[in-house]
PDB file of C-alpha atoms in Angstrom:
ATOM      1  CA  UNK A  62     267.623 163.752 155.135  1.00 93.00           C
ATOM      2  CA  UNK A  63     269.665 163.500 151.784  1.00 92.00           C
ATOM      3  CA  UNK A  64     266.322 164.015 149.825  1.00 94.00           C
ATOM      4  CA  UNK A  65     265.003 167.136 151.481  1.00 96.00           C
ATOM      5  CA  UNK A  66     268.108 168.370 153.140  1.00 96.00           C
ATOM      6  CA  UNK A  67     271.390 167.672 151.563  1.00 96.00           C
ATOM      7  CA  UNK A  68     271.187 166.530 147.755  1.00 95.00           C
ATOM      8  CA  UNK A  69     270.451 170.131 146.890  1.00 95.00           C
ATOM      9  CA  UNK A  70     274.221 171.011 148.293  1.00 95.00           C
ATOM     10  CA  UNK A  71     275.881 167.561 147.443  1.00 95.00           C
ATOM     11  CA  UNK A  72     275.119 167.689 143.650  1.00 94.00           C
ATOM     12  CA  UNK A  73     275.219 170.493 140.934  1.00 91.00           C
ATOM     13  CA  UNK A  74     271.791 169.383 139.231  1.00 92.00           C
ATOM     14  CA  UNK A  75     268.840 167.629 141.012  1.00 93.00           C
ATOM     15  CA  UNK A  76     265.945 166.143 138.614  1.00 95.00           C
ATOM     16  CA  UNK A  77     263.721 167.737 141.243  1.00 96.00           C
ATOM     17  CA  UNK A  78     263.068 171.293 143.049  1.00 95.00           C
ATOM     18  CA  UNK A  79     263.286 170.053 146.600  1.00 94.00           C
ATOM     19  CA  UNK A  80     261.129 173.664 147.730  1.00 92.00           C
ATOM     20  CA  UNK A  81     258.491 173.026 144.501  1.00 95.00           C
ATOM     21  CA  UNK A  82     257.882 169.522 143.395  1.00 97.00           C
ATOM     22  CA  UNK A  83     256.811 168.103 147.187  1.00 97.00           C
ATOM     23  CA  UNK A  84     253.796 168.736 149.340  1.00 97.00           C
ATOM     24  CA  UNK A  85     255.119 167.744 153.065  1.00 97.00           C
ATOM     25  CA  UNK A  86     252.761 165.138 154.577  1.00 98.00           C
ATOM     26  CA  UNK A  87     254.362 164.747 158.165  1.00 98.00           C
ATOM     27  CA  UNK A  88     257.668 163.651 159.962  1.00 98.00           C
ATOM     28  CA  UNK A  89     257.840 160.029 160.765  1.00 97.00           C
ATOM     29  CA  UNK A  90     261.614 159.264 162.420  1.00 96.00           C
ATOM     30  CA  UNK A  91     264.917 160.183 163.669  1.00 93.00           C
ATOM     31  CA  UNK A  92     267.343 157.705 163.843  1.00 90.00           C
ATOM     32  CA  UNK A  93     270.149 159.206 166.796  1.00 89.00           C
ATOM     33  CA  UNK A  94     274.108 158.777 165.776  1.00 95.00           C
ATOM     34  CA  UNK A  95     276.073 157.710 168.119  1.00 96.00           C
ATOM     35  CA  UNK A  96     279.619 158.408 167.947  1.00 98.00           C
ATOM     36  CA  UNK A  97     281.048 154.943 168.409  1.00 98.00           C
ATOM     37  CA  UNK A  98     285.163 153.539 168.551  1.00 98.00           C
ATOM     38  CA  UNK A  99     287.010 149.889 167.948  1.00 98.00           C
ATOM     39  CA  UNK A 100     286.991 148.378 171.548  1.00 97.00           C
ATOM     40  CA  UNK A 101     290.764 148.848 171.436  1.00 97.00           C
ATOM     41  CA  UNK A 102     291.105 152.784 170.934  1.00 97.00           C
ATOM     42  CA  UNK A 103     291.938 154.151 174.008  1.00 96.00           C
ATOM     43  CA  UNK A 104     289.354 156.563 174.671  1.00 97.00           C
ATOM     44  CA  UNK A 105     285.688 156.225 177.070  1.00 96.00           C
ATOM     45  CA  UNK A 106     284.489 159.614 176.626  1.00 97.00           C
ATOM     46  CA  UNK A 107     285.003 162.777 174.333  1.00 98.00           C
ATOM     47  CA  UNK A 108     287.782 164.156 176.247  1.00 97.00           C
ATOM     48  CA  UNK A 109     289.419 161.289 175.954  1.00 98.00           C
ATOM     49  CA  UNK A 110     288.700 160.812 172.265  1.00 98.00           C
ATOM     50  CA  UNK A 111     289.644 164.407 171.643  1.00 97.00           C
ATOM     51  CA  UNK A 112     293.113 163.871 173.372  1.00 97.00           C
ATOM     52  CA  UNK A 113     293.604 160.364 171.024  1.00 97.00           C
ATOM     53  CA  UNK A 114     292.581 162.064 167.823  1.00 97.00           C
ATOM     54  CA  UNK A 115     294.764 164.709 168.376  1.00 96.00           C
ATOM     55  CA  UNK A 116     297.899 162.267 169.103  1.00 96.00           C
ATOM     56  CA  UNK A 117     296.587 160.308 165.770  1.00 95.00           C
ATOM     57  CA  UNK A 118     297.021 163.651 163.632  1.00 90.00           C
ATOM     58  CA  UNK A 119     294.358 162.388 161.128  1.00 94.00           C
ATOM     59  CA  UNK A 120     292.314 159.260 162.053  1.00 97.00           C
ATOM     60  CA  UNK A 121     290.366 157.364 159.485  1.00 97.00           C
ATOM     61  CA  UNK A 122     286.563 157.448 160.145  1.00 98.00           C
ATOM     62  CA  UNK A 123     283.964 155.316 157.918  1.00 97.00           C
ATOM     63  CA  UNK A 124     280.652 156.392 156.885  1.00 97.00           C
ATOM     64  CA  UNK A 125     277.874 154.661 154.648  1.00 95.00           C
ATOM     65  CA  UNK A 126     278.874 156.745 151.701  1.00 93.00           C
ATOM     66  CA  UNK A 127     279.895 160.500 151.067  1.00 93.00           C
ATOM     67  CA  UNK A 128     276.808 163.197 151.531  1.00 94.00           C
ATOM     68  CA  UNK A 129     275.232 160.489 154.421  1.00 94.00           C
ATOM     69  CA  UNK A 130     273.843 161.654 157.351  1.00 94.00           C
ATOM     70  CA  UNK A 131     276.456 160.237 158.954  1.00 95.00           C
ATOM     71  CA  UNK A 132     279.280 161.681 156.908  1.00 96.00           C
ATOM     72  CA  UNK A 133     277.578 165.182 157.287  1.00 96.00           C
ATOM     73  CA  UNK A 134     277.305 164.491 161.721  1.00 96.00           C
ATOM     74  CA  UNK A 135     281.257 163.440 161.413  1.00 97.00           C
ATOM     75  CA  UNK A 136     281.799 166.936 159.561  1.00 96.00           C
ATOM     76  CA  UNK A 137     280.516 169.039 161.780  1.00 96.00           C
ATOM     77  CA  UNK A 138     281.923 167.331 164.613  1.00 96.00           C
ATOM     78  CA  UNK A 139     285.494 167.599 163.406  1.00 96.00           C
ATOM     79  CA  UNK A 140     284.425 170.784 162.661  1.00 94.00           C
ATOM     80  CA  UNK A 141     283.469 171.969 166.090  1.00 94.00           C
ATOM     81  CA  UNK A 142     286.158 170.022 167.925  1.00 95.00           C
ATOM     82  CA  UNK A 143     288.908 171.409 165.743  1.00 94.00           C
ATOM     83  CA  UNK A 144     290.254 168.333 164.814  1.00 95.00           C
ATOM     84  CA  UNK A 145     291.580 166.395 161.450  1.00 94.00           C
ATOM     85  CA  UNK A 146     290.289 163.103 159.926  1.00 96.00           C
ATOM     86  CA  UNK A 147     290.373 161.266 156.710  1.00 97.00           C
ATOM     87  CA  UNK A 148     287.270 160.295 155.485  1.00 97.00           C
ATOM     88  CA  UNK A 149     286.831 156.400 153.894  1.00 97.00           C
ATOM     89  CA  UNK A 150     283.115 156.014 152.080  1.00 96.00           C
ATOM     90  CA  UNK A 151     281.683 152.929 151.957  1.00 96.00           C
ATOM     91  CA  UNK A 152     278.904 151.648 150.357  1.00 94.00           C
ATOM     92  CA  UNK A 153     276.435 151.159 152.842  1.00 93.00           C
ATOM     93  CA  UNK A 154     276.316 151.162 156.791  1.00 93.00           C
ATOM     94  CA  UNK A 155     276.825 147.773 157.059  1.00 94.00           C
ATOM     95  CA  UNK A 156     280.632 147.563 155.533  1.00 96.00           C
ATOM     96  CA  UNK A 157     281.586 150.599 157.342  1.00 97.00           C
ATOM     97  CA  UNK A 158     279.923 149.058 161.037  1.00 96.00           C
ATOM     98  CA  UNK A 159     282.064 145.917 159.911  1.00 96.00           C
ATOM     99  CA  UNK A 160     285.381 147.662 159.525  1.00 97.00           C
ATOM    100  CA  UNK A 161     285.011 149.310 162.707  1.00 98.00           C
ATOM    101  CA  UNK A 162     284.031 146.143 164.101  1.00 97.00           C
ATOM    102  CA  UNK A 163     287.014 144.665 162.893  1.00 97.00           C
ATOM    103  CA  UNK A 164     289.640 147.448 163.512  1.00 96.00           C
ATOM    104  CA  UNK A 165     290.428 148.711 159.924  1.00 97.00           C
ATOM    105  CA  UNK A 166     288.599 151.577 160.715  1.00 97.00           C
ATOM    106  CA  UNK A 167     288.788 153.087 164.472  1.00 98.00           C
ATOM    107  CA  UNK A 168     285.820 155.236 164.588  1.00 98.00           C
ATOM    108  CA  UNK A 169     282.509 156.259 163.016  1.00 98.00           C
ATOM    109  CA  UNK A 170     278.661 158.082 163.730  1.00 97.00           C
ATOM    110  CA  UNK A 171     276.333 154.780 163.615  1.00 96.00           C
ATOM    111  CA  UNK A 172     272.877 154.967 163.735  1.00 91.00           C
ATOM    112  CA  UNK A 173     270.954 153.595 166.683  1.00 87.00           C
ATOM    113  CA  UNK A 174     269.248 150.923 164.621  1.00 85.00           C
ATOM    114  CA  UNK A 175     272.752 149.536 162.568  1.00 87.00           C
ATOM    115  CA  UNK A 176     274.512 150.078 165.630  1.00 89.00           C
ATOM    116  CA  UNK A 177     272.743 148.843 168.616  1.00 87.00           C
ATOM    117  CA  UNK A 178     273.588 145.136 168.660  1.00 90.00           C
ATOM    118  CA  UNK A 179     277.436 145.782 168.223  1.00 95.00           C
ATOM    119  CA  UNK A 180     276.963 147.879 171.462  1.00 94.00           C
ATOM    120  CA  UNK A 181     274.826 145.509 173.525  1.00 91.00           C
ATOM    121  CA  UNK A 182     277.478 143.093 171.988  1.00 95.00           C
ATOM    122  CA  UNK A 183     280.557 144.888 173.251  1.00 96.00           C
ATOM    123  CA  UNK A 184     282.020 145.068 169.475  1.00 97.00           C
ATOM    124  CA  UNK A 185     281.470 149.169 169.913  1.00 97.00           C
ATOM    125  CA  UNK A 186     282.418 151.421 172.328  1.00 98.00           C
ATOM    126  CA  UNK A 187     280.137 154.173 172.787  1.00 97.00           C
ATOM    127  CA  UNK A 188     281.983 157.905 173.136  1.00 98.00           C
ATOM    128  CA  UNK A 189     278.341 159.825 173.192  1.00 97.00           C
ATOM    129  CA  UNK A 190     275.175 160.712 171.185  1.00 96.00           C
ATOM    130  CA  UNK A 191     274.682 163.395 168.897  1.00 96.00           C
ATOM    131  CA  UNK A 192     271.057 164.134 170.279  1.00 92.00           C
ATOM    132  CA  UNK A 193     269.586 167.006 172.945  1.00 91.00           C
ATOM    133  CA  UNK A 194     268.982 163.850 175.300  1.00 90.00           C
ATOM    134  CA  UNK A 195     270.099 160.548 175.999  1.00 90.00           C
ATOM    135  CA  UNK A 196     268.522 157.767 173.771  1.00 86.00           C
ATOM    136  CA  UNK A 197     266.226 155.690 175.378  1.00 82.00           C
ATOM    137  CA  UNK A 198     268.117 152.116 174.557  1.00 81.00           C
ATOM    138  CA  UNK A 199     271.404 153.809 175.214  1.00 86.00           C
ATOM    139  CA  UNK A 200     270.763 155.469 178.581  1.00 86.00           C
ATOM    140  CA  UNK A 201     274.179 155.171 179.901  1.00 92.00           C
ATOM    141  CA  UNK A 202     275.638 156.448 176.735  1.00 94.00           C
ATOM    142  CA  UNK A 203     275.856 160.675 177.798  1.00 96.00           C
ATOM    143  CA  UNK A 204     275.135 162.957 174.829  1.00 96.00           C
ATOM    144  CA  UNK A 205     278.161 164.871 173.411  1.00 97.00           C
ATOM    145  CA  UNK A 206     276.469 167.930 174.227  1.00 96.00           C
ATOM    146  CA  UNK A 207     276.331 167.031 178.205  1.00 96.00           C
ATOM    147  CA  UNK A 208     280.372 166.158 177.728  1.00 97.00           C
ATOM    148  CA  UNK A 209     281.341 170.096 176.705  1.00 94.00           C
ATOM    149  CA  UNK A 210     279.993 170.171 172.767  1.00 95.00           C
ATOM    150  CA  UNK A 211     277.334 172.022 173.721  1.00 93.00           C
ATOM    151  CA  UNK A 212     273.984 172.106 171.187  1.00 91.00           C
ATOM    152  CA  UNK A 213     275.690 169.610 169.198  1.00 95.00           C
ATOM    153  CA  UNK A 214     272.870 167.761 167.513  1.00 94.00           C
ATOM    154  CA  UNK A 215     272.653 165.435 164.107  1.00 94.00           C
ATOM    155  CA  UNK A 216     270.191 162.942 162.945  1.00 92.00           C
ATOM    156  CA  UNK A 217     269.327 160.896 160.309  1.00 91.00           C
ATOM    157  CA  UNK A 218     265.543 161.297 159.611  1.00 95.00           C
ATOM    158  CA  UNK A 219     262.701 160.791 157.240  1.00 96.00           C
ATOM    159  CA  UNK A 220     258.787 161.742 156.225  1.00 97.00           C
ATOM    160  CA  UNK A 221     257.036 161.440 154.148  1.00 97.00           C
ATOM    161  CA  UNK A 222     255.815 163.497 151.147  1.00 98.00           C
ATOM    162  CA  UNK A 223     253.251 163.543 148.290  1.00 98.00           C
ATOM    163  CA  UNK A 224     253.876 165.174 144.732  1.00 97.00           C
ATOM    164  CA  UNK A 225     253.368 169.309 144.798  1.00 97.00           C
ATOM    165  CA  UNK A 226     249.900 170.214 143.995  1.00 95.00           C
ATOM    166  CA  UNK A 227     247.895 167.277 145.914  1.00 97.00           C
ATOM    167  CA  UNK A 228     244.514 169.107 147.650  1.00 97.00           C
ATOM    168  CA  UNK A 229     245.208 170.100 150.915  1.00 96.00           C
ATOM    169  CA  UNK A 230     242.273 167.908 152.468  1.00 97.00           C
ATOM    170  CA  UNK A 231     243.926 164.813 151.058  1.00 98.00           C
ATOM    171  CA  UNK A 232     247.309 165.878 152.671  1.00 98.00           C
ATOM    172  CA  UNK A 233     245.289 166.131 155.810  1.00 97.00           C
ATOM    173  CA  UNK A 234     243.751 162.655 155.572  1.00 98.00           C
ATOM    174  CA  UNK A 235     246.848 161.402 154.481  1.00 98.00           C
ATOM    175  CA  UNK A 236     249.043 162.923 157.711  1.00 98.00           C
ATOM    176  CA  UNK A 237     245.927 162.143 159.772  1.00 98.00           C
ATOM    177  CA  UNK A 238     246.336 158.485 158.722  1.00 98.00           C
ATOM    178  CA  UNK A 239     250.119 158.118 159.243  1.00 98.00           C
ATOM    179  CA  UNK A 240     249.948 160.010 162.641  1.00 97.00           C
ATOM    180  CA  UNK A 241     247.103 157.520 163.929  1.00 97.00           C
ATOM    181  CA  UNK A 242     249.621 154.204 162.418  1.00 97.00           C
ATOM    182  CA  UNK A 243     252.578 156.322 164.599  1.00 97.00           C
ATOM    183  CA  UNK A 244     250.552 155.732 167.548  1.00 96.00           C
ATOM    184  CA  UNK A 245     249.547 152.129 167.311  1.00 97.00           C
ATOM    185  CA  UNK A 246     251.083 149.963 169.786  1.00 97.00           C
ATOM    186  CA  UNK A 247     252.888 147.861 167.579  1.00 96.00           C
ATOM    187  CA  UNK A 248     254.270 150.341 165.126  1.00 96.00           C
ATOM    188  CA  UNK A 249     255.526 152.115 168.154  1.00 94.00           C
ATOM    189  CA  UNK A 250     257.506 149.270 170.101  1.00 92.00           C
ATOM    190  CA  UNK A 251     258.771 148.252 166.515  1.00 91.00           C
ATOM    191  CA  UNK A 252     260.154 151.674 165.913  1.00 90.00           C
ATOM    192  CA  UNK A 253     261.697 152.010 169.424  1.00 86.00           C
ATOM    193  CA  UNK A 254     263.269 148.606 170.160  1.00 83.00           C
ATOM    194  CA  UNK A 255     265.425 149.954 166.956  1.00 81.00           C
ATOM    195  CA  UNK A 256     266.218 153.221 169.042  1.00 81.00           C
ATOM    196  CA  UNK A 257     264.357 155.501 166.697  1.00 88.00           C
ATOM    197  CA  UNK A 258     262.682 158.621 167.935  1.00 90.00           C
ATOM    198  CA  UNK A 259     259.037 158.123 166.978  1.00 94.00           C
ATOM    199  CA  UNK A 260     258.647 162.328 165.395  1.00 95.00           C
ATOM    200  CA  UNK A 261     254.905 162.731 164.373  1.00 96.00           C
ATOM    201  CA  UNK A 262     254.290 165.973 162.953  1.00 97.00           C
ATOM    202  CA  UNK A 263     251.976 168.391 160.898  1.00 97.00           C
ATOM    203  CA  UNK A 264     252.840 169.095 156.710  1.00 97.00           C
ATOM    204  CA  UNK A 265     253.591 172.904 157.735  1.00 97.00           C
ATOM    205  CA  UNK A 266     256.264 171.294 160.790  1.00 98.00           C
ATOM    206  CA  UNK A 267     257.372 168.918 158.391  1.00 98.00           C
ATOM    207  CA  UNK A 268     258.352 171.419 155.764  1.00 97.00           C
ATOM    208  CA  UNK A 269     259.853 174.008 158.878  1.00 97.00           C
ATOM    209  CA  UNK A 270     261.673 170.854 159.742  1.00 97.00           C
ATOM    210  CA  UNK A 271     263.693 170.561 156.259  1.00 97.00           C
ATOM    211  CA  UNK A 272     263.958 173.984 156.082  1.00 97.00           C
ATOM    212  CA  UNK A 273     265.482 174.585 159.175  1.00 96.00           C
ATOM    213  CA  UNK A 274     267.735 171.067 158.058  1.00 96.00           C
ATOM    214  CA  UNK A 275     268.850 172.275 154.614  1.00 97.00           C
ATOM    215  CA  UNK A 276     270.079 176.069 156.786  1.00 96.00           C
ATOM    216  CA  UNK A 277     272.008 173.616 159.010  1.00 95.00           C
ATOM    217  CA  UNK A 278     273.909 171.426 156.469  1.00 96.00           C
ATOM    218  CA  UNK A 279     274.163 173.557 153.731  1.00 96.00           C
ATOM    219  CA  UNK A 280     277.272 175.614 155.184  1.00 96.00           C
ATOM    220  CA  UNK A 281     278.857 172.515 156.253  1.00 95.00           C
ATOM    221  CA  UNK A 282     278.581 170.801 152.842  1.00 96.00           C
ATOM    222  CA  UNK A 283     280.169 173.796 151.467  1.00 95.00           C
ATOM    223  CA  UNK A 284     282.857 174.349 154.059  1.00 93.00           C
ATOM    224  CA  UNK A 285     284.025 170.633 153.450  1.00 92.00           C
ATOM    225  CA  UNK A 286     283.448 170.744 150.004  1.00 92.00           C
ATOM    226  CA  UNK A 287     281.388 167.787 149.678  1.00 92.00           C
ATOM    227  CA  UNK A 288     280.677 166.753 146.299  1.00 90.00           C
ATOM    228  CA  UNK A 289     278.868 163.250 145.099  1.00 87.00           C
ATOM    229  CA  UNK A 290     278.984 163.955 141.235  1.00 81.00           C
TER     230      UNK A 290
END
């Protein structure tokens, strides 16, 4: 996501032409956010979370850094739900889970592998996924587009590339390869007990894909003014 997607927003120079200097091999994974609250917050759905952000004025939220996925989801979902929050970086997911763990922080977008076993745990309350369906893993968790923020969709994901100018055939074998490793039995209940979404694709999808990612978050990037240097 930063790579492909955001880094060409979040920073005034790039040692790399995100459009030029990759060929796009295929998709590999999405990892779902889930926007999750401190056990003692007293909201269990959006509505509710809505009304108590509201009351808060401007609630601290933690994310694994500025310009992360997850700091780009939280955005756009203030954003859309008209509401104010302070933003607290941290460096790395697993401080910011921690602090919202502990109740320094009351809320945050976690990703469904960082995020799961403070769920299952009861450490993290679920409000709703930021996905077009529920996650398998999380199937009682409703997405936030099914509770009234309709289309509302953000993901961390990844692919893989090769360097720009790589023969087309060898892209082929190369996608043809990771596609076939996708599929394998193990790779695949590996990739799913984390509550990734397994997202084989062709180069020319792949590429469509980041496109279509870099229209999304570019707008929001520069609405929030989100800088990282």
């Amino acid at each position: 996501t930063a790579t492909l997607a955001a880094n060409p927003f979040l920073y005034s120079k790039l040692p790399y032409n995100v459009e030029k200097d990759f060929s796009p091999v295929g998709l590999t994974v999405r990892f779902p956010l889930i926007l999750v609250v401190n056990p003692s917050i007293p909201a269990k759905n959006l509505a509710e979370f809505i009304e108590w952000a509201k009351k808060e004025k401007s609630p601290a939220y933690g994310t694994p850094g500025a310009g992360s996925p997850h700091h780009l989801a939280t955005a756009l979902f203030v954003q859309q739900a008209k509401l104010q929050a302070t933003h607290i970086p941290y460096k790395g997911a697993a401080p910011a889970v921690q602090d919202v763990v502990g109740g320094q922080v009351p809320f945050m977008f976690v990703d469904s592998a960082g995020g799961s076993q403070f769920i299952a745990g009861g450490k993290l309350r679920p409000i709703g996924v930021a996905s077009a369906r529920r996650v398998p893993g999380f199937d009682n968790v409703p997405t936030l587009s099914e509770q009234g923020m309709k289309g509302f969709e953000a993901y961390a994901w990844q692919g893989l590339v090769m360097p720009a100018g790589v023969p087309g055939d060898i892209v082929r074998k190369v996608n043809d390869a990771l596609s076939k490793a996708l599929a394998t039995p193990a790779v695949k209940s590996r990739l799913e007990g984390l509550g990734l979404e397994i997202t084989p694709s062709s180069p020319e999808a792949m590429a469509q894909y980041a496109a279509a990612e870099r229209a999304k978050w570019a707008p929001v990037i520069k609405t929030n003014n989100i800088k990282v240097d």
